[in-house]
Each structure stands twice: as structure tokens, then as C-alpha cells.
Amino acid sequence: MPELPEVESVRRTLSPHLLGRRIADIKIYVDRMIKHPGVEEFTSGLKGRVINNLLRRGKYLLFDLDGDKLLVVHLRMTGALIAVSGTETPDYGRIDFVLSDGSHLWYTDVRTLGTLYLINKGDTLIKGLSSLGPEPLTGQLDIGYFSTVLQKRKGPVKGVLLDQSAIAGIGNIYADEALFLAGIRPDRKANSLSAAEMKKLYSAVLAVIAQGIENRGTTFRDYKDGEGKKGSNQEYLLVYGRGKQPCKKCGAVIENSRVAGRGTAYCPACQA
DNA sequence: CTTCGTTCCTGGAAGC
DNA sequence: TGCTTCCAGGAACGAA
């Protein structure tokens, strides 16, 4: 599942293939992922635009186009954007962006849950994008804000980490990993954390995100970067996907549970 | 305002 | 072996 580190890895690997290129044509094979505007206007609005920059906000990829337009892509669960130099169609290819140099940018998606939008810069019609919380790792997310948000919430702390309007970019993998690193149970009420625990969790969030980017993302099932390559962070996961296996720190059996509506893995001995 | 349940979608794994 | 059922989960949405 592409979370902040995966989307950032896509941005970095894709950029050299796209910047300065013009979108010559678009072929859409699954209409329902185009959320705004209609498929016709989406296609005509993109044709001829130059990709000036590729940006990321939370889990959203933002293609900065000429004419003050933004192509916004959210990969959701199984989406991928892959630069392809030849004419071959990748597996599960859903949208084909034909570029001015003859290369292709393919949007692939097994489950077709991803979303694409073409908007004007400054538009706020994508609610999930305009209501995003602060970005970790760029100094936007500070400990004061983080503590205040946790103190205000009565639900499980994991739910706050997953809430994109509270903090941008954290998904199920990095939430579980951060909570393990901080030694905090995922189902603890957010407002029950001590100041020391909040600080520990804050540092853990920054650490797991940084490590994820350094390892070019976690390929648990489907994730691939902009060149179709897998990440390596899955080799370093401590709890996610490790249910019923021994904890790498203490040897206790990692437990699977359900917190905030998500599958959750944690160590009952290391996390309190 | 928060919180929770439902929905979307496909393929792989588990169960019978 | 082959069929059916369940599960993976990010975000939008409606309801409490």
C-alpha cells in the first residue's frame, strides 16, 4: 500500500522521466477512476500540457502542469505509476499517458481503487487533499501540535496516526511500525498517553517515515516505484505482516488484532 | 465536532 | 482437486 515513503519514492524515480515533457495523448481504459472532471474534459484538458514539476503532499502525487493546472493522483491500495520507454502494456495498465518523446507514463492498478483528478491550482474540490494535516519530515509537524492533537482525541492512538487530516501520509504499515518503535499499544486511547510517550511516538513516526524513504518504500504485495522497481523496507519491518511470528526484540509472539477498523500487529510484551 | 460502519475493487489464501 | 468464502485497506460518505 503506497504510503508517504512509497509515494515519495515514486515521485523521485518518476521525475527524471517526466519533467519538461509534454502530454501528447491519453488513453483511458477504466473510466471510473477519473473523479474530476468528466473523462472527456479530463482528456482534452491534459492534452498538450507540459509537466513542469512533480510534487507530493501526503499520499497524493501532484503533477504541476502549464496553464496553472494540476493533475492529482492517489494510488490508494494497488495503484502504480511507471515510466515505460517502449510500446509494451504493463500488467493491469489502466491509463496510458503518451509523452512528447514517444515514451509512456502508465497508470496501473490491480483493484482500480485509485483516483485521478485534473484541477486548477488553488482549487479545494478534493476534500482529502485540502484538509490534509501537516507533513512529517519537513518541519511542519512539530511536537507541540502532535501532542495537542493526541490530547484532543478519545479514540485509539492508531486511529489518530491514520487520520490524514491530523497528520499527512501515514498508513497502516508505518502506523504499526511507529507504535512498536515507541513501545505503545495501538489501542491505547490517544489522550491517555503521557508527555514522554507522546514525544517517543513523535520521534518514532519521523524515524519510520525516514527509514521507509531511505529504503525506497515497502513492497509488501504490489508496490513498485516509478521505474517498476520494488522497495526494500519490507526487510526491516518489525511488526507489520509479522503476526504469530516471534518479536525481533524480545521473542514474544506478535499478535494480530483489529484497531480503528484495520488489521493491526503489535508485540504484547514490548508495547504497553 | 468526533467516531463508527459501509462501500468500492481484485487476487491470493484459507477452508471445506 | 476444485469450488466458495474471506481478507487485504485508504478514503468518501452517511449516520449517530
Short mmCIF file of C-alpha atoms (C1' of nucleotides) in Angstrom, two decimals:
data_model
loop_
_atom_site.label_atom_id
_atom_site.label_comp_id
_atom_site.label_asym_id
_atom_site.label_seq_id
_atom_site.Cartn_x
_atom_site.Cartn_y
_atom_site.Cartn_z
CA MET A 1 0.00 0.00 0.00
CA PRO A 2 1.60 3.23 -1.05
CA GLU A 3 2.01 5.50 1.97
CA LEU A 4 4.17 8.61 2.27
CA PRO A 5 7.56 6.86 1.76
CA GLU A 6 6.26 4.90 -1.24
CA VAL A 7 4.64 7.92 -2.89
CA GLU A 8 7.79 9.95 -2.27
CA SER A 9 9.86 7.17 -3.87
CA VAL A 10 7.56 7.20 -6.89
CA ARG A 11 7.96 10.97 -7.14
CA ARG A 12 11.74 10.77 -7.04
CA THR A 13 12.09 7.91 -9.52
CA LEU A 14 9.48 9.28 -11.92
CA SER A 15 10.65 12.89 -12.03
CA PRO A 16 13.63 12.47 -14.37
CA HIS A 17 11.40 10.67 -16.88
CA LEU A 18 8.70 13.34 -16.90
CA LEU A 19 9.97 16.82 -16.22
CA GLY A 20 9.80 19.11 -19.24
CA ARG A 21 7.90 16.53 -21.30
CA ARG A 22 4.57 17.27 -22.89
CA ILE A 23 1.49 15.04 -22.61
CA ALA A 24 0.71 14.22 -26.24
CA ASP A 25 -2.21 11.84 -25.71
CA ILE A 26 -4.12 9.96 -23.02
CA LYS A 27 -5.81 6.59 -23.36
CA ILE A 28 -8.17 5.67 -20.56
CA TYR A 29 -9.20 2.02 -20.26
CA VAL A 30 -11.09 2.27 -16.94
CA ASP A 31 -13.23 5.39 -16.66
CA ARG A 32 -14.35 5.15 -13.06
CA MET A 33 -11.02 6.20 -11.58
CA ILE A 34 -11.29 9.65 -13.20
CA LYS A 35 -13.07 11.56 -10.44
CA HIS A 36 -12.94 15.10 -11.84
CA PRO A 37 -13.84 16.46 -14.32
CA GLY A 38 -15.60 14.03 -16.72
CA VAL A 39 -13.47 11.69 -18.78
CA GLU A 40 -13.84 13.87 -21.91
CA GLU A 41 -12.73 17.09 -20.23
CA PHE A 42 -10.02 15.24 -18.32
CA THR A 43 -8.53 14.04 -21.59
CA SER A 44 -8.88 17.29 -23.51
CA GLY A 45 -7.66 19.31 -20.55
CA LEU A 46 -4.47 17.27 -20.27
CA LYS A 47 -3.54 17.07 -23.94
CA GLY A 48 -0.67 19.36 -24.84
CA ARG A 49 0.27 20.25 -21.25
CA VAL A 50 3.90 20.33 -20.18
CA ILE A 51 4.86 18.65 -16.89
CA ASN A 52 6.83 21.37 -15.13
CA ASN A 53 7.20 19.71 -11.76
CA LEU A 54 6.21 16.62 -9.79
CA LEU A 55 5.26 17.24 -6.17
CA ARG A 56 3.87 15.23 -3.27
CA ARG A 57 1.50 16.11 -0.45
CA GLY A 58 0.65 13.30 1.97
CA LYS A 59 -0.12 10.31 -0.25
CA TYR A 60 -1.13 12.50 -3.20
CA LEU A 61 1.09 12.99 -6.23
CA LEU A 62 0.73 16.41 -7.84
CA PHE A 63 1.74 16.97 -11.46
CA ASP A 64 2.41 20.67 -11.86
CA LEU A 65 1.32 21.49 -15.42
CA ASP A 66 1.48 24.63 -17.52
CA GLY A 67 -1.66 26.73 -17.62
CA ASP A 68 -1.96 26.55 -13.81
CA LYS A 69 -3.38 23.04 -13.96
CA LEU A 70 -2.71 20.21 -11.52
CA LEU A 71 -3.02 16.52 -12.29
CA VAL A 72 -3.65 14.88 -8.92
CA VAL A 73 -3.17 11.12 -8.49
CA HIS A 74 -3.88 8.98 -5.43
CA LEU A 75 -2.66 5.38 -5.72
CA ARG A 76 -4.83 4.02 -2.88
CA MET A 77 -4.09 0.31 -2.42
CA THR A 78 -2.60 -1.12 -5.59
CA GLY A 79 -2.06 1.82 -7.93
CA ALA A 80 1.32 2.47 -9.55
CA LEU A 81 2.76 4.99 -11.99
CA ILE A 82 5.51 3.59 -14.18
CA ALA A 83 7.65 5.22 -16.84
CA VAL A 84 7.85 2.96 -19.89
CA SER A 85 10.12 3.69 -22.84
CA GLY A 86 8.69 1.11 -25.25
CA THR A 87 5.22 0.26 -26.52
CA GLU A 88 4.53 -2.69 -24.21
CA THR A 89 1.45 -2.55 -21.96
CA PRO A 90 2.29 -3.35 -18.34
CA ASP A 91 0.09 -5.73 -16.31
CA TYR A 92 -3.13 -4.07 -15.20
CA GLY A 93 -2.41 -0.98 -17.30
CA ARG A 94 -5.47 1.28 -16.90
CA ILE A 95 -4.36 4.68 -18.22
CA ASP A 96 -1.70 5.40 -20.81
CA PHE A 97 -0.20 8.89 -20.87
CA VAL A 98 1.69 9.22 -24.16
CA LEU A 99 4.54 11.72 -23.82
CA SER A 100 6.05 14.04 -26.41
CA ASP A 101 9.26 12.00 -26.70
CA GLY A 102 7.33 8.82 -27.51
CA SER A 103 7.70 7.32 -24.05
CA HIS A 104 4.72 6.41 -21.87
CA LEU A 105 3.62 7.02 -18.34
CA TRP A 106 1.38 4.12 -17.38
CA TYR A 107 -1.07 4.14 -14.52
CA THR A 108 -1.51 0.52 -13.44
CA ASP A 109 -3.87 -0.73 -10.74
CA VAL A 110 -4.99 -4.29 -9.95
CA ARG A 111 -8.04 -3.23 -7.99
CA THR A 112 -8.78 0.08 -9.73
CA LEU A 113 -9.39 1.87 -6.45
CA GLY A 114 -7.01 4.71 -7.29
CA THR A 115 -8.29 8.21 -8.08
CA LEU A 116 -7.24 10.85 -10.60
CA TYR A 117 -8.28 14.50 -10.87
CA LEU A 118 -7.49 17.42 -13.12
CA ILE A 119 -7.97 20.68 -11.26
CA ASN A 120 -6.92 24.31 -11.36
CA LYS A 121 -4.18 25.30 -8.94
CA GLY A 122 -5.77 26.55 -5.74
CA ASP A 123 -8.97 24.57 -6.22
CA THR A 124 -10.19 22.95 -3.00
CA LEU A 125 -12.60 20.47 -4.52
CA ILE A 126 -10.51 17.46 -3.47
CA LYS A 127 -11.52 17.42 0.19
CA GLY A 128 -8.95 14.84 1.22
CA LEU A 129 -6.17 16.97 -0.26
CA SER A 130 -7.27 20.37 1.01
CA SER A 131 -7.88 19.11 4.55
CA LEU A 132 -4.52 17.32 4.94
CA GLY A 133 -2.68 17.75 8.21
CA PRO A 134 0.97 18.78 8.48
CA GLU A 135 3.66 16.97 6.54
CA PRO A 136 6.14 14.92 8.61
CA LEU A 137 9.85 15.40 7.88
CA THR A 138 9.69 18.95 6.56
CA GLY A 139 9.44 20.58 9.98
CA GLN A 140 5.71 21.16 9.51
CA LEU A 141 4.85 18.52 12.09
CA ASP A 142 6.17 19.68 15.44
CA ILE A 143 5.88 18.05 18.85
CA GLY A 144 3.58 20.77 20.21
CA TYR A 145 0.97 20.24 17.53
CA PHE A 146 1.36 16.45 17.71
CA SER A 147 0.73 16.42 21.47
CA THR A 148 -2.26 18.75 21.19
CA VAL A 149 -3.91 16.54 18.57
CA LEU A 150 -3.40 13.40 20.67
CA GLN A 151 -4.78 15.08 23.79
CA LYS A 152 -7.95 16.06 21.95
CA ARG A 153 -8.77 12.52 20.79
CA LYS A 154 -10.51 9.88 22.83
CA GLY A 155 -10.23 7.08 20.25
CA PRO A 156 -7.30 4.68 19.78
CA VAL A 157 -3.94 6.33 19.16
CA LYS A 158 -3.51 4.33 15.96
CA GLY A 159 -6.65 5.98 14.57
CA VAL A 160 -5.08 9.41 15.03
CA LEU A 161 -1.92 8.34 13.18
CA LEU A 162 -4.07 7.11 10.29
CA ASP A 163 -6.19 10.28 10.17
CA GLN A 164 -4.88 12.23 7.18
CA SER A 165 -6.38 15.47 8.47
CA ALA A 166 -4.36 15.10 11.67
CA ILE A 167 -1.03 14.08 10.10
CA ALA A 168 -0.41 13.59 6.38
CA GLY A 169 0.92 10.41 4.84
CA ILE A 170 0.87 7.67 7.49
CA GLY A 171 -0.89 4.42 6.58
CA ASN A 172 -1.29 1.02 8.18
CA ILE A 173 2.29 -0.18 7.78
CA TYR A 174 4.06 2.84 9.22
CA ALA A 175 1.43 3.33 11.96
CA ASP A 176 2.09 -0.18 13.29
CA GLU A 177 5.84 0.23 12.98
CA ALA A 178 5.88 3.61 14.73
CA LEU A 179 3.77 2.32 17.62
CA PHE A 180 6.09 -0.64 18.06
CA LEU A 181 9.16 1.59 18.00
CA ALA A 182 7.58 3.84 20.63
CA GLY A 183 6.52 0.85 22.79
CA ILE A 184 2.85 1.89 22.75
CA ARG A 185 -0.14 -0.36 22.19
CA PRO A 186 -2.19 0.64 19.14
CA ASP A 187 -5.48 0.53 21.04
CA ARG A 188 -4.40 2.92 23.81
CA LYS A 189 -6.70 5.95 24.00
CA ALA A 190 -4.85 8.82 22.37
CA ASN A 191 -5.47 11.16 25.30
CA SER A 192 -4.10 8.62 27.79
CA LEU A 193 -0.52 8.97 26.57
CA SER A 194 1.95 10.67 28.90
CA ALA A 195 4.07 13.58 27.65
CA ALA A 196 7.05 11.24 27.46
CA GLU A 197 5.09 8.71 25.42
CA MET A 198 3.86 11.37 23.03
CA LYS A 199 7.41 12.53 22.46
CA LYS A 200 8.56 8.95 21.91
CA LEU A 201 5.78 8.37 19.39
CA TYR A 202 6.56 11.64 17.63
CA SER A 203 10.20 10.62 17.18
CA ALA A 204 9.14 7.12 16.12
CA VAL A 205 6.83 8.49 13.42
CA LEU A 206 9.63 10.62 11.96
CA ALA A 207 12.07 7.71 12.19
CA VAL A 208 9.94 5.08 10.43
CA ILE A 209 8.99 7.51 7.65
CA ALA A 210 12.63 8.50 7.13
CA GLN A 211 13.72 4.86 7.10
CA GLY A 212 10.96 3.98 4.64
CA ILE A 213 12.14 6.65 2.21
CA GLU A 214 15.76 5.62 2.66
CA ASN A 215 14.82 2.04 1.73
CA ARG A 216 12.78 3.30 -1.26
CA GLY A 217 9.49 2.07 0.17
CA THR A 218 7.94 -1.15 1.45
CA THR A 219 6.96 -3.75 -1.14
CA PHE A 220 4.64 -5.96 0.88
CA ARG A 221 2.47 -7.01 -2.04
CA ASP A 222 2.14 -4.77 -5.04
CA TYR A 223 4.13 -1.60 -4.52
CA LYS A 224 6.56 -0.58 -7.25
CA ASP A 225 8.35 2.72 -7.82
CA GLY A 226 8.27 4.91 -10.93
CA GLU A 227 10.68 2.58 -12.72
CA GLY A 228 8.80 -0.58 -11.77
CA LYS A 229 11.28 -1.50 -9.04
CA LYS A 230 10.45 -2.89 -5.61
CA GLY A 231 11.46 -1.21 -2.38
CA SER A 232 13.45 -2.92 0.36
CA ASN A 233 11.87 -1.64 3.56
CA GLN A 234 9.84 -4.86 3.95
CA GLU A 235 13.10 -6.49 5.08
CA TYR A 236 13.22 -4.21 8.09
CA LEU A 237 9.60 -4.37 9.29
CA LEU A 238 9.35 -5.29 12.97
CA VAL A 239 5.62 -5.96 13.38
CA TYR A 240 3.57 -5.28 10.24
CA GLY A 241 2.79 -8.57 8.49
CA ARG A 242 4.60 -10.48 11.25
CA GLY A 243 1.59 -11.74 13.23
CA LYS A 244 2.21 -15.07 15.01
CA GLN A 245 5.94 -14.71 14.45
CA PRO A 246 8.44 -14.02 17.24
CA CYS A 247 9.16 -10.38 18.11
CA LYS A 248 12.60 -9.44 16.81
CA LYS A 249 13.27 -7.55 20.03
CA CYS A 250 12.01 -9.87 22.80
CA GLY A 251 10.90 -13.12 21.17
CA ALA A 252 7.27 -12.91 22.31
CA VAL A 253 4.66 -13.84 19.71
CA ILE A 254 3.42 -10.85 17.66
CA GLU A 255 -0.35 -10.53 17.95
CA ASN A 256 -2.86 -9.78 15.22
CA SER A 257 -5.85 -7.69 16.20
CA ARG A 258 -8.22 -5.09 14.83
CA VAL A 259 -7.83 -1.44 15.81
CA ALA A 260 -9.56 1.56 14.23
CA GLY A 261 -11.07 -0.83 11.69
CA ARG A 262 -7.68 -2.03 10.43
CA GLY A 263 -5.67 -5.19 10.74
CA THR A 264 -3.09 -4.45 13.41
CA ALA A 265 0.07 -6.22 14.54
CA TYR A 266 1.85 -5.50 17.82
CA CYS A 267 4.08 -7.08 20.41
CA PRO A 268 2.15 -7.68 23.66
CA ALA A 269 5.41 -7.66 25.63
CA CYS A 270 7.19 -4.63 24.13
CA GLN A 271 4.14 -2.38 23.78
CA ALA A 272 2.28 -1.08 26.84
"C1'" DC B 1 -17.00 18.44 16.26
"C1'" DT B 2 -15.68 13.09 16.57
"C1'" DT B 3 -16.35 8.34 15.73
"C1'" DC B 4 -18.04 4.40 13.51
"C1'" DG B 5 -19.84 1.35 9.81
"C1'" DT B 6 -20.28 0.67 4.89
"C1'" DT B 7 -18.71 0.76 0.26
"C1'" DC B 8 -15.54 0.32 -3.54
"C1'" DC B 9 -12.37 -3.40 -6.05
"C1'" DT B 10 -9.41 -7.94 -7.40
"C1'" DG B 11 -6.42 -11.69 -6.42
"C1'" DG B 12 -4.42 -14.70 -3.25
"C1'" DA B 13 -5.02 -17.55 0.66
"C1'" DA B 14 -7.68 -20.33 3.55
"C1'" DG B 15 -11.36 -23.58 4.28
"C1'" DC B 16 -14.32 -27.37 3.12
"C1'" DT C 1 -8.56 -31.22 -6.79
"C1'" DG C 2 -11.85 -27.58 -7.19
"C1'" DC C 3 -15.06 -24.64 -5.55
"C1'" DT C 4 -16.54 -20.93 -2.23
"C1'" DT C 5 -15.56 -17.53 1.23
"C1'" DC C 6 -12.81 -14.27 3.35
"C1'" DC C 7 -9.50 -10.77 3.66
"C1'" DA C 8 -6.18 -7.02 2.34
"C1'" DG C 9 -7.25 -1.24 3.40
"C1'" DG C 10 -7.44 4.36 2.02
"C1'" DA C 11 -10.78 7.49 1.78
"C1'" DA C 12 -15.58 9.16 0.84
"C1'" DC C 13 -19.87 9.17 2.74
"C1'" DG C 14 -23.83 8.89 5.84
"C1'" DA C 15 -25.34 8.38 10.43
"C1'" DA C 16 -25.14 8.62 15.37
#
